Short mmCIF file of C-alpha atoms and ligand atoms in Angstrom, two decimals:
data_model
loop_
_atom_site.label_atom_id
_atom_site.label_comp_id
_atom_site.label_asym_id
_atom_site.label_seq_id
_atom_site.Cartn_x
_atom_site.Cartn_y
_atom_site.Cartn_z
CA MET A 298 23.80 11.35 -11.00
CA GLU A 299 20.32 11.59 -12.54
CA LYS A 300 17.35 13.86 -11.90
CA TYR A 301 13.74 14.25 -12.96
CA ILE A 302 12.51 17.42 -14.66
CA ILE A 303 8.78 17.80 -14.14
CA ASN A 304 6.33 20.35 -15.52
CA GLY A 305 3.40 20.10 -13.16
CA GLY A 306 -0.31 20.63 -13.62
CA ASN A 307 -1.32 17.79 -15.96
CA LYS A 308 -4.23 15.62 -14.89
CA LEU A 309 -3.58 11.86 -15.05
CA TYR A 310 -5.69 9.50 -17.13
CA GLY A 311 -5.25 5.84 -18.06
CA SER A 312 -4.12 2.46 -16.74
CA VAL A 313 -0.95 1.39 -14.96
CA LYS A 314 0.19 -2.24 -14.59
CA ILE A 315 1.51 -2.92 -11.10
CA GLN A 316 4.90 -4.66 -10.70
CA ALA A 317 5.54 -7.63 -8.41
CA ALA A 318 6.12 -6.49 -4.85
CA LYS A 319 9.71 -5.40 -4.14
CA ASN A 320 9.30 -6.46 -0.50
CA SER A 321 8.13 -9.91 -1.57
CA VAL A 322 10.71 -10.51 -4.32
CA LEU A 323 13.65 -9.63 -2.06
CA PRO A 324 13.06 -12.26 0.68
CA ILE A 325 12.10 -14.78 -2.03
CA LEU A 326 15.47 -14.20 -3.72
CA ALA A 327 17.12 -14.84 -0.34
CA ALA A 328 15.04 -18.02 0.02
CA ALA A 329 16.36 -19.33 -3.31
CA VAL A 330 19.67 -20.07 -1.54
CA LEU A 331 17.91 -22.75 0.53
CA THR A 332 17.44 -25.19 -2.36
CA ASP A 333 19.77 -26.79 -4.91
CA GLU A 334 17.09 -26.82 -7.58
CA LYS A 335 16.26 -23.95 -9.91
CA VAL A 336 13.80 -21.30 -8.81
CA LYS A 337 12.09 -19.10 -11.42
CA ILE A 338 10.54 -15.84 -10.16
CA LEU A 339 8.10 -14.14 -12.56
CA ASN A 340 7.24 -10.49 -13.29
CA VAL A 341 10.24 -9.25 -11.29
CA PRO A 342 10.47 -5.43 -11.25
CA GLN A 343 13.52 -3.81 -12.90
CA ILE A 344 14.68 -2.01 -9.76
CA SER A 345 18.12 -1.57 -8.25
CA ASP A 346 17.32 -3.36 -4.96
CA VAL A 347 16.55 -6.51 -6.96
CA LYS A 348 19.66 -6.09 -9.14
CA ASN A 349 21.82 -5.68 -6.03
CA MET A 350 20.24 -8.68 -4.32
CA VAL A 351 20.96 -10.78 -7.41
CA LYS A 352 24.57 -9.50 -7.37
CA ILE A 353 24.90 -10.73 -3.79
CA LEU A 354 23.55 -14.16 -4.76
CA THR A 355 26.11 -14.42 -7.57
CA CYS A 356 28.87 -13.49 -5.07
CA LEU A 357 27.71 -16.48 -3.00
CA GLY A 358 28.20 -18.70 -6.07
CA CYS A 359 24.59 -18.82 -7.25
CA LYS A 360 23.80 -18.50 -10.96
CA ALA A 361 21.18 -15.97 -12.07
CA VAL A 362 19.61 -15.76 -15.52
CA TYR A 363 17.35 -12.85 -16.49
CA GLU A 364 14.78 -13.57 -19.19
CA ASN A 365 12.44 -10.65 -19.89
CA ASN A 366 10.94 -9.84 -16.48
CA ASN A 367 11.71 -13.27 -15.02
CA ILE A 368 14.77 -14.39 -13.07
CA THR A 369 15.95 -17.99 -12.66
CA ILE A 370 18.23 -18.62 -9.69
CA ASP A 371 20.35 -21.81 -9.48
CA SER A 372 22.04 -22.16 -6.07
CA SER A 373 23.44 -25.67 -6.65
CA SER A 374 26.97 -24.27 -6.95
CA ALA A 375 26.68 -21.80 -4.05
CA ASP A 376 29.95 -22.06 -2.08
CA CYS A 377 30.41 -18.83 -0.13
CA TYR A 378 28.84 -17.81 3.17
CA GLU A 379 30.15 -14.22 3.30
CA ILE A 380 27.87 -11.47 2.04
CA PRO A 381 30.06 -8.72 0.47
CA SER A 382 29.98 -5.62 2.71
CA ALA A 383 29.76 -3.11 -0.16
CA LEU A 384 26.52 -4.77 -1.31
CA ALA A 385 25.26 -5.40 2.21
CA HIS A 386 25.51 -1.65 2.82
CA GLU A 387 23.45 -1.02 -0.32
CA LEU A 388 20.28 -2.69 0.84
CA ARG A 389 18.42 -3.67 3.98
CA SER A 390 17.17 -6.94 2.55
CA SER A 391 20.76 -8.31 2.48
CA VAL A 392 20.14 -9.18 6.13
CA PHE A 393 17.50 -11.74 5.08
CA LEU A 394 20.36 -13.77 3.65
CA LEU A 395 21.57 -14.52 7.18
CA GLY A 396 18.72 -16.98 7.67
CA SER A 397 19.09 -18.79 4.37
CA VAL A 398 22.93 -18.78 4.31
CA ILE A 399 23.16 -20.12 7.87
CA SER A 400 20.62 -22.80 6.93
CA ARG A 401 22.75 -23.86 3.94
CA PHE A 402 26.31 -23.52 5.28
CA HIS A 403 25.84 -23.42 9.08
CA MET A 404 28.06 -20.35 8.73
CA ALA A 405 27.29 -16.78 7.70
CA LYS A 406 29.13 -13.46 7.72
CA ILE A 407 27.57 -10.10 6.90
CA ALA A 408 28.31 -6.42 7.46
CA TYR A 409 25.53 -4.43 9.08
CA PRO A 410 22.89 -3.95 6.37
CA GLY A 411 22.15 -0.64 4.70
CA GLY A 412 18.92 0.56 3.14
CA CYS A 413 16.91 3.77 3.33
CA ASP A 414 18.09 6.25 5.97
CA ILE A 415 14.76 6.32 7.81
CA GLY A 416 15.80 5.31 11.29
CA LEU A 417 18.17 3.25 13.44
CA ARG A 418 16.98 -0.02 11.90
CA PRO A 419 18.58 -2.38 14.41
CA VAL A 420 18.73 -6.13 13.75
CA ASP A 421 18.54 -7.27 17.37
CA LEU A 422 15.28 -9.17 16.82
CA HIS A 423 16.81 -11.01 13.86
CA LEU A 424 19.82 -12.08 15.92
CA THR A 425 17.83 -13.02 19.04
CA GLY A 426 15.60 -15.20 16.89
CA LEU A 427 18.53 -16.93 15.20
CA LYS A 428 20.15 -17.57 18.59
CA ARG A 429 16.91 -19.31 19.69
CA LEU A 430 17.43 -21.69 16.75
CA GLY A 431 20.95 -22.59 17.96
CA VAL A 432 23.07 -20.03 16.11
CA ASN A 433 26.17 -18.65 17.84
CA ILE A 434 26.55 -15.00 16.92
CA THR A 435 29.48 -12.64 17.40
CA GLU A 436 29.50 -9.03 16.32
CA LYS A 437 32.94 -7.60 15.59
CA ASN A 438 34.32 -4.66 13.56
CA GLY A 439 30.95 -3.98 11.97
CA TYR A 440 30.41 -7.61 10.96
CA ILE A 441 27.93 -10.20 12.21
CA LEU A 442 29.44 -13.71 12.32
CA CYS A 443 27.07 -16.67 12.65
CA LYS A 444 27.93 -20.31 13.30
CA CYS A 445 25.99 -23.40 14.31
CA ASP A 446 26.43 -27.17 14.43
CA LYS A 447 22.81 -27.58 13.50
CA LEU A 448 19.59 -25.60 13.62
CA PHE A 449 16.76 -26.78 15.82
CA GLY A 450 13.18 -25.57 16.08
CA ASN A 451 12.12 -23.37 18.99
CA GLU A 452 9.47 -20.92 20.12
CA ILE A 453 10.31 -17.25 19.45
CA MET A 454 8.39 -14.22 20.73
CA LEU A 455 9.19 -11.03 18.81
CA ASP A 456 9.20 -7.82 20.89
CA CYS A 457 7.68 -6.06 17.87
CA PRO A 458 6.16 -7.52 14.67
CA SER A 459 9.29 -6.92 12.59
CA VAL A 460 8.86 -7.84 8.91
CA GLY A 461 12.53 -8.60 8.35
CA ALA A 462 13.02 -10.53 11.59
CA THR A 463 9.93 -12.65 10.87
CA GLU A 464 11.23 -13.44 7.37
CA ASN A 465 14.80 -14.14 8.50
CA ILE A 466 13.66 -16.58 11.18
CA MET A 467 11.30 -18.29 8.73
CA LEU A 468 14.21 -18.83 6.32
CA ALA A 469 16.52 -20.20 9.02
CA ALA A 470 13.80 -22.51 10.42
CA VAL A 471 12.72 -24.18 7.15
CA LYS A 472 15.34 -26.98 7.41
CA ALA A 473 15.84 -26.90 11.19
CA GLU A 474 15.24 -30.07 13.21
CA GLY A 475 11.80 -29.79 14.76
CA THR A 476 9.14 -27.11 14.77
CA THR A 477 9.56 -23.35 15.15
CA VAL A 478 6.75 -21.06 16.31
CA ILE A 479 7.17 -17.32 15.76
CA LYS A 480 4.82 -15.31 18.00
CA ASN A 481 4.00 -11.64 17.48
CA ALA A 482 5.12 -12.20 13.88
CA ALA A 483 4.56 -9.52 11.23
CA ARG A 484 1.26 -9.93 9.35
CA GLU A 485 2.19 -8.14 6.08
CA PRO A 486 0.97 -9.72 2.80
CA GLU A 487 4.64 -10.19 1.87
CA ILE A 488 5.01 -12.59 4.81
CA GLU A 489 2.13 -14.69 3.46
CA ASP A 490 3.76 -14.58 0.02
CA LEU A 491 7.06 -15.83 1.46
CA GLN A 492 5.16 -18.66 3.19
CA LYS A 493 3.51 -19.54 -0.13
CA PHE A 494 6.88 -19.55 -1.92
CA LEU A 495 8.57 -21.68 0.79
CA ASN A 496 5.73 -24.23 0.63
CA CYS A 497 6.09 -24.17 -3.16
CA ILE A 498 9.70 -25.43 -2.80
CA GLY A 499 8.69 -28.12 -0.29
CA ALA A 500 8.78 -26.42 3.10
CA LYS A 501 6.03 -26.76 5.72
CA VAL A 502 5.03 -23.25 6.84
CA SER A 503 1.64 -22.13 8.11
CA GLY A 504 -0.06 -19.28 9.95
CA ALA A 505 1.49 -16.35 8.04
CA GLY A 506 -0.79 -13.31 8.29
CA SER A 507 -2.24 -14.46 11.60
CA GLY A 508 0.57 -13.15 13.84
CA THR A 509 1.81 -16.67 14.63
CA VAL A 510 3.93 -18.46 12.03
CA ILE A 511 4.65 -22.19 12.40
CA ILE A 512 7.53 -23.83 10.51
CA GLU A 513 7.94 -27.61 10.62
CA GLY A 514 11.52 -28.43 9.63
CA VAL A 515 11.98 -30.55 6.48
CA GLN A 516 15.05 -32.26 5.07
CA THR A 517 14.85 -31.59 1.35
CA LEU A 518 13.60 -28.78 -0.83
CA HIS A 519 13.05 -28.59 -4.57
CA GLY A 520 12.64 -25.95 -7.25
CA CYS A 521 9.56 -24.08 -8.44
CA GLU A 522 8.22 -21.30 -10.65
CA PHE A 523 6.58 -18.49 -8.66
CA LEU A 524 4.62 -15.28 -9.31
CA PRO A 525 4.96 -12.90 -6.33
CA ILE A 526 2.04 -10.70 -5.22
CA PRO A 527 1.60 -7.23 -6.74
CA ASP A 528 3.36 -4.28 -5.13
CA ARG A 529 0.75 -2.66 -2.88
CA ILE A 530 3.04 0.32 -2.26
CA GLU A 531 3.55 1.00 -5.97
CA ALA A 532 -0.21 0.75 -6.48
CA GLY A 533 -0.84 3.10 -3.56
CA THR A 534 1.71 5.58 -4.91
CA PHE A 535 -0.08 5.81 -8.27
CA LEU A 536 -3.50 6.15 -6.63
CA ILE A 537 -2.22 9.02 -4.48
CA ALA A 538 -0.68 10.60 -7.61
CA ALA A 539 -4.14 10.54 -9.25
CA ALA A 540 -5.74 12.01 -6.13
CA MET A 541 -3.20 14.86 -6.11
CA CYS A 542 -3.19 15.66 -9.85
CA GLY A 543 -6.84 14.96 -10.60
CA GLY A 544 -8.12 12.76 -13.43
CA GLU A 545 -8.91 9.05 -13.49
CA VAL A 546 -6.30 6.31 -13.02
CA ARG A 547 -6.82 2.54 -13.09
CA ALA A 548 -4.25 0.45 -11.21
CA GLU A 549 -4.31 -3.02 -12.76
CA GLY A 550 -3.17 -6.37 -11.32
CA VAL A 551 -3.48 -5.34 -7.68
CA TYR A 552 -5.01 -6.92 -4.57
CA HIS A 553 -7.21 -4.15 -3.17
CA GLU A 554 -7.53 -5.89 0.20
CA ASN A 555 -3.79 -5.34 0.73
CA ILE A 556 -4.20 -1.55 0.71
CA SER A 557 -7.66 -1.23 2.26
CA SER A 558 -6.29 1.20 4.88
CA LEU A 559 -5.20 3.58 2.09
CA ILE A 560 -8.46 3.17 0.16
CA HIS A 561 -10.38 4.04 3.33
CA LYS A 562 -8.32 7.24 3.81
CA LEU A 563 -8.59 8.33 0.16
CA ARG A 564 -12.37 7.90 0.30
CA GLU A 565 -12.34 10.00 3.48
CA ASN A 566 -10.47 12.66 1.45
CA GLY A 567 -13.37 12.62 -1.04
CA CYS A 568 -11.89 10.49 -3.84
CA LYS A 569 -14.24 8.28 -5.87
CA ILE A 570 -12.77 4.76 -5.81
CA HIS A 571 -14.25 1.79 -7.66
CA ILE A 572 -12.93 -1.74 -7.22
CA LYS A 573 -13.44 -4.35 -9.93
CA ASP A 574 -11.62 -7.70 -9.66
CA ASP A 575 -7.89 -6.87 -9.66
CA LYS A 576 -8.42 -3.25 -10.69
CA ILE A 577 -8.73 -0.13 -8.54
CA ILE A 578 -10.03 2.97 -10.32
CA LEU A 579 -9.56 6.35 -8.61
CA GLU A 580 -11.33 9.42 -9.96
CA ASN A 581 -10.92 12.95 -8.65
CA ASN A 582 -11.48 16.35 -10.19
CA ARG A 583 -11.61 18.71 -7.26
CA ARG A 584 -9.57 19.88 -4.28
CA LEU A 585 -9.79 17.21 -1.61
CA ALA A 586 -10.64 17.60 2.05
CA SER A 587 -7.99 16.82 4.66
CA VAL A 588 -8.19 13.70 6.81
CA LYS A 589 -7.71 14.64 10.46
CA THR A 590 -5.12 12.01 11.37
CA ILE A 591 -2.97 9.35 9.74
CA GLU A 592 -1.04 6.96 12.01
CA THR A 593 1.36 4.44 10.51
CA GLN A 594 1.06 0.99 12.04
CA PRO A 595 2.22 -2.57 11.29
CA TYR A 596 -0.11 -4.33 8.84
CA PRO A 597 -3.10 -4.14 8.54
CA GLY A 598 -2.72 -0.56 9.79
CA PHE A 599 -1.76 2.34 7.52
CA PRO A 600 1.56 1.40 5.85
CA THR A 601 4.64 3.42 6.77
CA ASP A 602 5.77 3.02 3.14
CA LEU A 603 2.88 5.24 2.03
CA GLN A 604 3.34 7.84 4.77
CA ALA A 605 5.40 10.30 2.71
CA GLN A 606 3.13 10.09 -0.33
CA MET A 607 0.02 10.61 1.81
CA THR A 608 1.63 13.56 3.61
CA ALA A 609 2.26 15.18 0.21
CA LEU A 610 -1.44 14.75 -0.58
CA CYS A 611 -2.45 16.26 2.77
CA CYS A 612 -0.31 19.34 1.97
CA ILE A 613 -2.71 20.39 -0.82
CA CYS A 614 -6.02 19.38 0.80
CA SER A 615 -8.33 21.92 2.44
CA GLY A 616 -7.95 21.75 6.22
CA GLN A 617 -5.39 20.36 8.65
CA SER A 618 -3.92 16.90 9.22
CA ILE A 619 -1.61 15.24 11.73
CA ILE A 620 0.55 12.42 10.38
CA THR A 621 2.21 10.20 12.99
CA GLU A 622 5.08 7.88 12.02
CA ASN A 623 5.11 5.07 14.58
CA LEU A 624 7.58 2.66 12.97
CA PHE A 625 10.69 4.61 12.04
CA GLU A 626 12.46 7.38 13.92
CA THR A 627 13.43 9.68 11.04
CA ARG A 628 11.03 9.13 8.18
CA PHE A 629 10.27 12.85 7.61
CA LYS A 630 13.50 13.80 5.78
CA TYR A 631 11.44 14.80 2.73
CA VAL A 632 9.57 17.51 4.69
CA PRO A 633 12.11 20.35 4.20
CA GLU A 634 11.97 19.58 0.48
CA LEU A 635 8.17 19.84 0.45
CA ARG A 636 8.51 23.18 2.26
CA LYS A 637 10.60 24.44 -0.67
CA MET A 638 7.49 23.71 -2.77
CA GLY A 639 5.30 25.80 -0.49
CA ALA A 640 4.03 23.18 1.96
CA ASP A 641 2.92 24.42 5.39
CA ILE A 642 4.19 21.56 7.53
CA THR A 643 5.85 21.32 10.94
CA VAL A 644 7.48 18.18 12.34
CA ILE A 645 7.67 17.63 16.10
CA ASP A 646 9.09 14.25 17.12
CA ARG A 647 7.09 11.62 15.24
CA ASN A 648 4.29 13.97 14.19
CA ALA A 649 3.93 16.10 11.08
CA PHE A 650 1.38 18.93 11.45
CA VAL A 651 0.06 19.93 8.03
CA ARG A 652 -2.03 22.96 7.04
CA GLY A 653 -3.37 22.51 3.53
CA VAL A 654 -2.32 25.06 0.87
CA GLU A 655 -4.02 25.55 -2.53
CA LYS A 656 -1.14 24.30 -4.65
CA PHE A 657 2.51 23.32 -4.54
CA LYS A 658 4.91 25.65 -6.38
CA GLY A 659 7.51 24.06 -8.63
CA ALA A 660 11.00 23.96 -7.05
CA ASN A 661 14.34 22.13 -7.14
CA VAL A 662 14.34 19.41 -4.47
CA ILE A 663 16.49 16.45 -3.43
CA ALA A 664 15.37 12.87 -2.76
CA HIS A 665 16.83 11.46 0.48
CA ASP A 666 15.15 8.02 0.45
CA LEU A 667 12.91 5.83 -1.67
CA ARG A 668 9.41 6.74 -0.53
CA GLY A 669 10.25 10.35 0.36
CA GLY A 670 11.64 10.72 -3.16
CA ALA A 671 8.42 9.32 -4.65
CA ALA A 672 6.45 11.85 -2.58
CA LEU A 673 8.52 14.70 -4.07
CA VAL A 674 7.75 13.47 -7.59
CA LEU A 675 4.03 13.43 -6.80
CA ALA A 676 4.29 16.97 -5.42
CA GLY A 677 6.08 18.10 -8.61
CA LEU A 678 3.38 16.52 -10.79
CA ALA A 679 0.66 18.39 -8.89
CA ALA A 680 2.61 21.67 -8.63
CA ASP A 681 2.26 24.86 -10.64
CA GLY A 682 5.40 25.23 -12.74
CA ARG A 683 8.65 23.34 -13.18
CA SER A 684 10.37 21.13 -10.60
CA GLU A 685 13.59 19.16 -10.52
CA VAL A 686 14.01 16.12 -8.26
CA MET A 687 17.69 15.33 -7.71
CA ASP A 688 19.35 12.07 -6.69
CA ILE A 689 16.64 9.83 -8.05
CA SER A 690 18.78 6.72 -7.56
CA HIS A 691 16.85 6.41 -4.28
CA ILE A 692 13.61 6.13 -6.27
CA ASP A 693 15.13 3.61 -8.70
CA ARG A 694 15.54 1.24 -5.75
CA GLY A 695 11.83 0.51 -5.62
CA TYR A 696 9.97 1.83 -8.66
CA GLY A 697 10.55 0.18 -12.05
CA SER A 698 9.98 2.38 -15.16
CA PHE A 699 8.53 5.06 -12.90
CA GLU A 700 8.72 7.98 -15.34
CA TYR A 701 7.48 5.82 -18.25
CA LYS A 702 4.45 4.72 -16.29
CA LEU A 703 3.73 8.32 -15.22
CA ARG A 704 4.21 9.66 -18.78
CA ASN A 705 1.76 7.03 -20.06
CA LEU A 706 -0.76 8.60 -17.71
CA GLY A 707 -0.15 12.09 -19.13
CA ALA A 708 2.53 13.41 -16.76
CA ASP A 709 5.23 15.72 -18.11
CA ILE A 710 8.34 14.12 -16.58
CA VAL A 711 11.76 13.29 -18.03
CA ARG A 712 14.91 11.74 -16.58
CA VAL A 713 18.17 13.58 -17.34
CA THR A 714 21.77 12.89 -16.39
CA VAL A 715 23.58 15.75 -14.62
C1 EPZ B 232 10.51 -3.87 5.91
O1 EPZ B 232 11.66 -3.29 6.50
C2 EPZ B 232 10.39 -3.23 4.53
N1 EPZ B 232 11.59 -3.52 3.74
C3 EPZ B 232 10.24 -1.72 4.69
O2 EPZ B 232 10.04 -1.17 3.39
C4 EPZ B 232 9.00 -1.43 5.54
O3 EPZ B 232 8.92 -0.04 5.76
C5 EPZ B 232 9.11 -2.17 6.88
O4 EPZ B 232 9.32 -3.57 6.66
C6 EPZ B 232 7.87 -2.01 7.73
O5 EPZ B 232 6.75 -2.46 7.02
C7 EPZ B 232 11.68 -4.73 3.13
O6 EPZ B 232 10.82 -5.59 3.25
C8 EPZ B 232 12.92 -4.95 2.30
P1 EPZ B 232 10.81 -3.90 10.35
P2 EPZ B 232 12.26 -3.90 7.89
O7 EPZ B 232 11.84 -4.87 10.79
O8 EPZ B 232 12.15 -5.37 7.86
C9 EPZ B 232 12.19 -2.18 14.50
C10 EPZ B 232 10.38 0.32 1.60
O9 EPZ B 232 10.26 1.56 1.50
N2 EPZ B 232 13.12 -3.32 14.56
O10 EPZ B 232 9.40 -4.35 10.25
O11 EPZ B 232 13.59 -3.28 8.11
C11 EPZ B 232 12.65 -1.16 13.46
O12 EPZ B 232 13.58 -0.26 14.01
C12 EPZ B 232 11.02 -0.25 2.86
O13 EPZ B 232 10.01 -0.52 0.75
C13 EPZ B 232 13.85 -3.54 15.72
O14 EPZ B 232 13.73 -2.80 16.69
O15 EPZ B 232 11.23 -3.30 8.93
C14 EPZ B 232 11.38 -0.45 13.09
O16 EPZ B 232 11.15 0.55 14.05
C15 EPZ B 232 11.44 0.80 3.85
N3 EPZ B 232 14.72 -4.59 15.77
C16 EPZ B 232 10.31 -1.53 13.25
O17 EPZ B 232 10.93 -2.60 14.01
C17 EPZ B 232 14.88 -5.44 14.71
O18 EPZ B 232 15.68 -6.39 14.81
C18 EPZ B 232 9.81 -2.10 11.93
O19 EPZ B 232 10.92 -2.59 11.26
C19 EPZ B 232 14.14 -5.19 13.53
C20 EPZ B 232 13.26 -4.13 13.48
#
């Protein structure tokens, strides 16, 4: 197991290059199974979720070649429709493979997917959508078995704008016979990026980002070279780090419009934020004021994936805040750890009630999930004294070279093996 040792109190100065979006790369890797021609994905982050997704693809018979930060996937020899359960339990995005594997083999078998322990995370909307496309689904002994003679287009109304369900149905519908319309679809930028990738390999997808996605089935697909969008959550995490530690940080290679809800909140806190082309510069050298409320919502609302980091910021602002987590049932597991660092925070149901304190105190804390773990690192960086963050494998799932990027900004953080 590995941990971070952090000596807090340094201000952060400098530039940080943002990686390609984890939540765009993962469905795009799943989509590579749809075509027999090579797909090259550029600027791929070195994170364990991507490595595990590539492992699953190789178990299906795909070939994967890493070259610097690029990955080339060749699915021409793919010959297996069963996603290995050990890997499926490792990451949520394994479930996206249902759509692309069923499209390729008309068969698919997967154990219930894993991922961060932030809630129940059912897949009912995925399965209902696939059934509407003609898939017969049985669930037995913890496995989901899918079969179909052929896939045909249909209209699907999602009960909630699920990112994963939208993506899974898009993947299954690309080569279906006829047209599929997904209503109440997720609007996240990663959905638009998946649409762009699918059209790049010859699919006919439109409407992503609007809430209604239309997929006209095609017969053949080809290869392509593709640069996914920047990771808006990584960018947001570094901006919040700068707000908490003070200094001036420039996030480079980022689409500011994809995190406008965060920028709005940080400006409300009193941060100076300048936007220039694909750069966001945050400057802060004083204690910030609390924002009264933060409510996580599906895009374009405040992203649930920045909830923990923003709560950590609220803990050291002057005043009180209420943070409401509307998407996941148990996404406050990091709160007891922040309390060890002196946070004054009470969680009741989906609400965290925060009273700002002057400073965090360094402490030994444990990461329980990806974004909660990142929030603990930010708290350690801003704290007085020394902190240790244990079980940082959770953080490695979504942040590539995290400690290197933070050290380049002046943070005192090292990774050690225990
Ligand atoms: C994706 O997860 C992201 N993961 C999550 O990021 C992100 O938090 C989430 O979307 C919301 O934006 C990836 O893209 C790999 P959902 P996903 O389906 O697809 C309910 C991170 O930190 N729901 O949009 O699992 C569900 O319970 C990760 O990078 C159903 O009820 O999220 C939740 O309450 C964490 N039935 C809500 O929808 C279903 O069949 C949103 O879930 C599916 C979802």
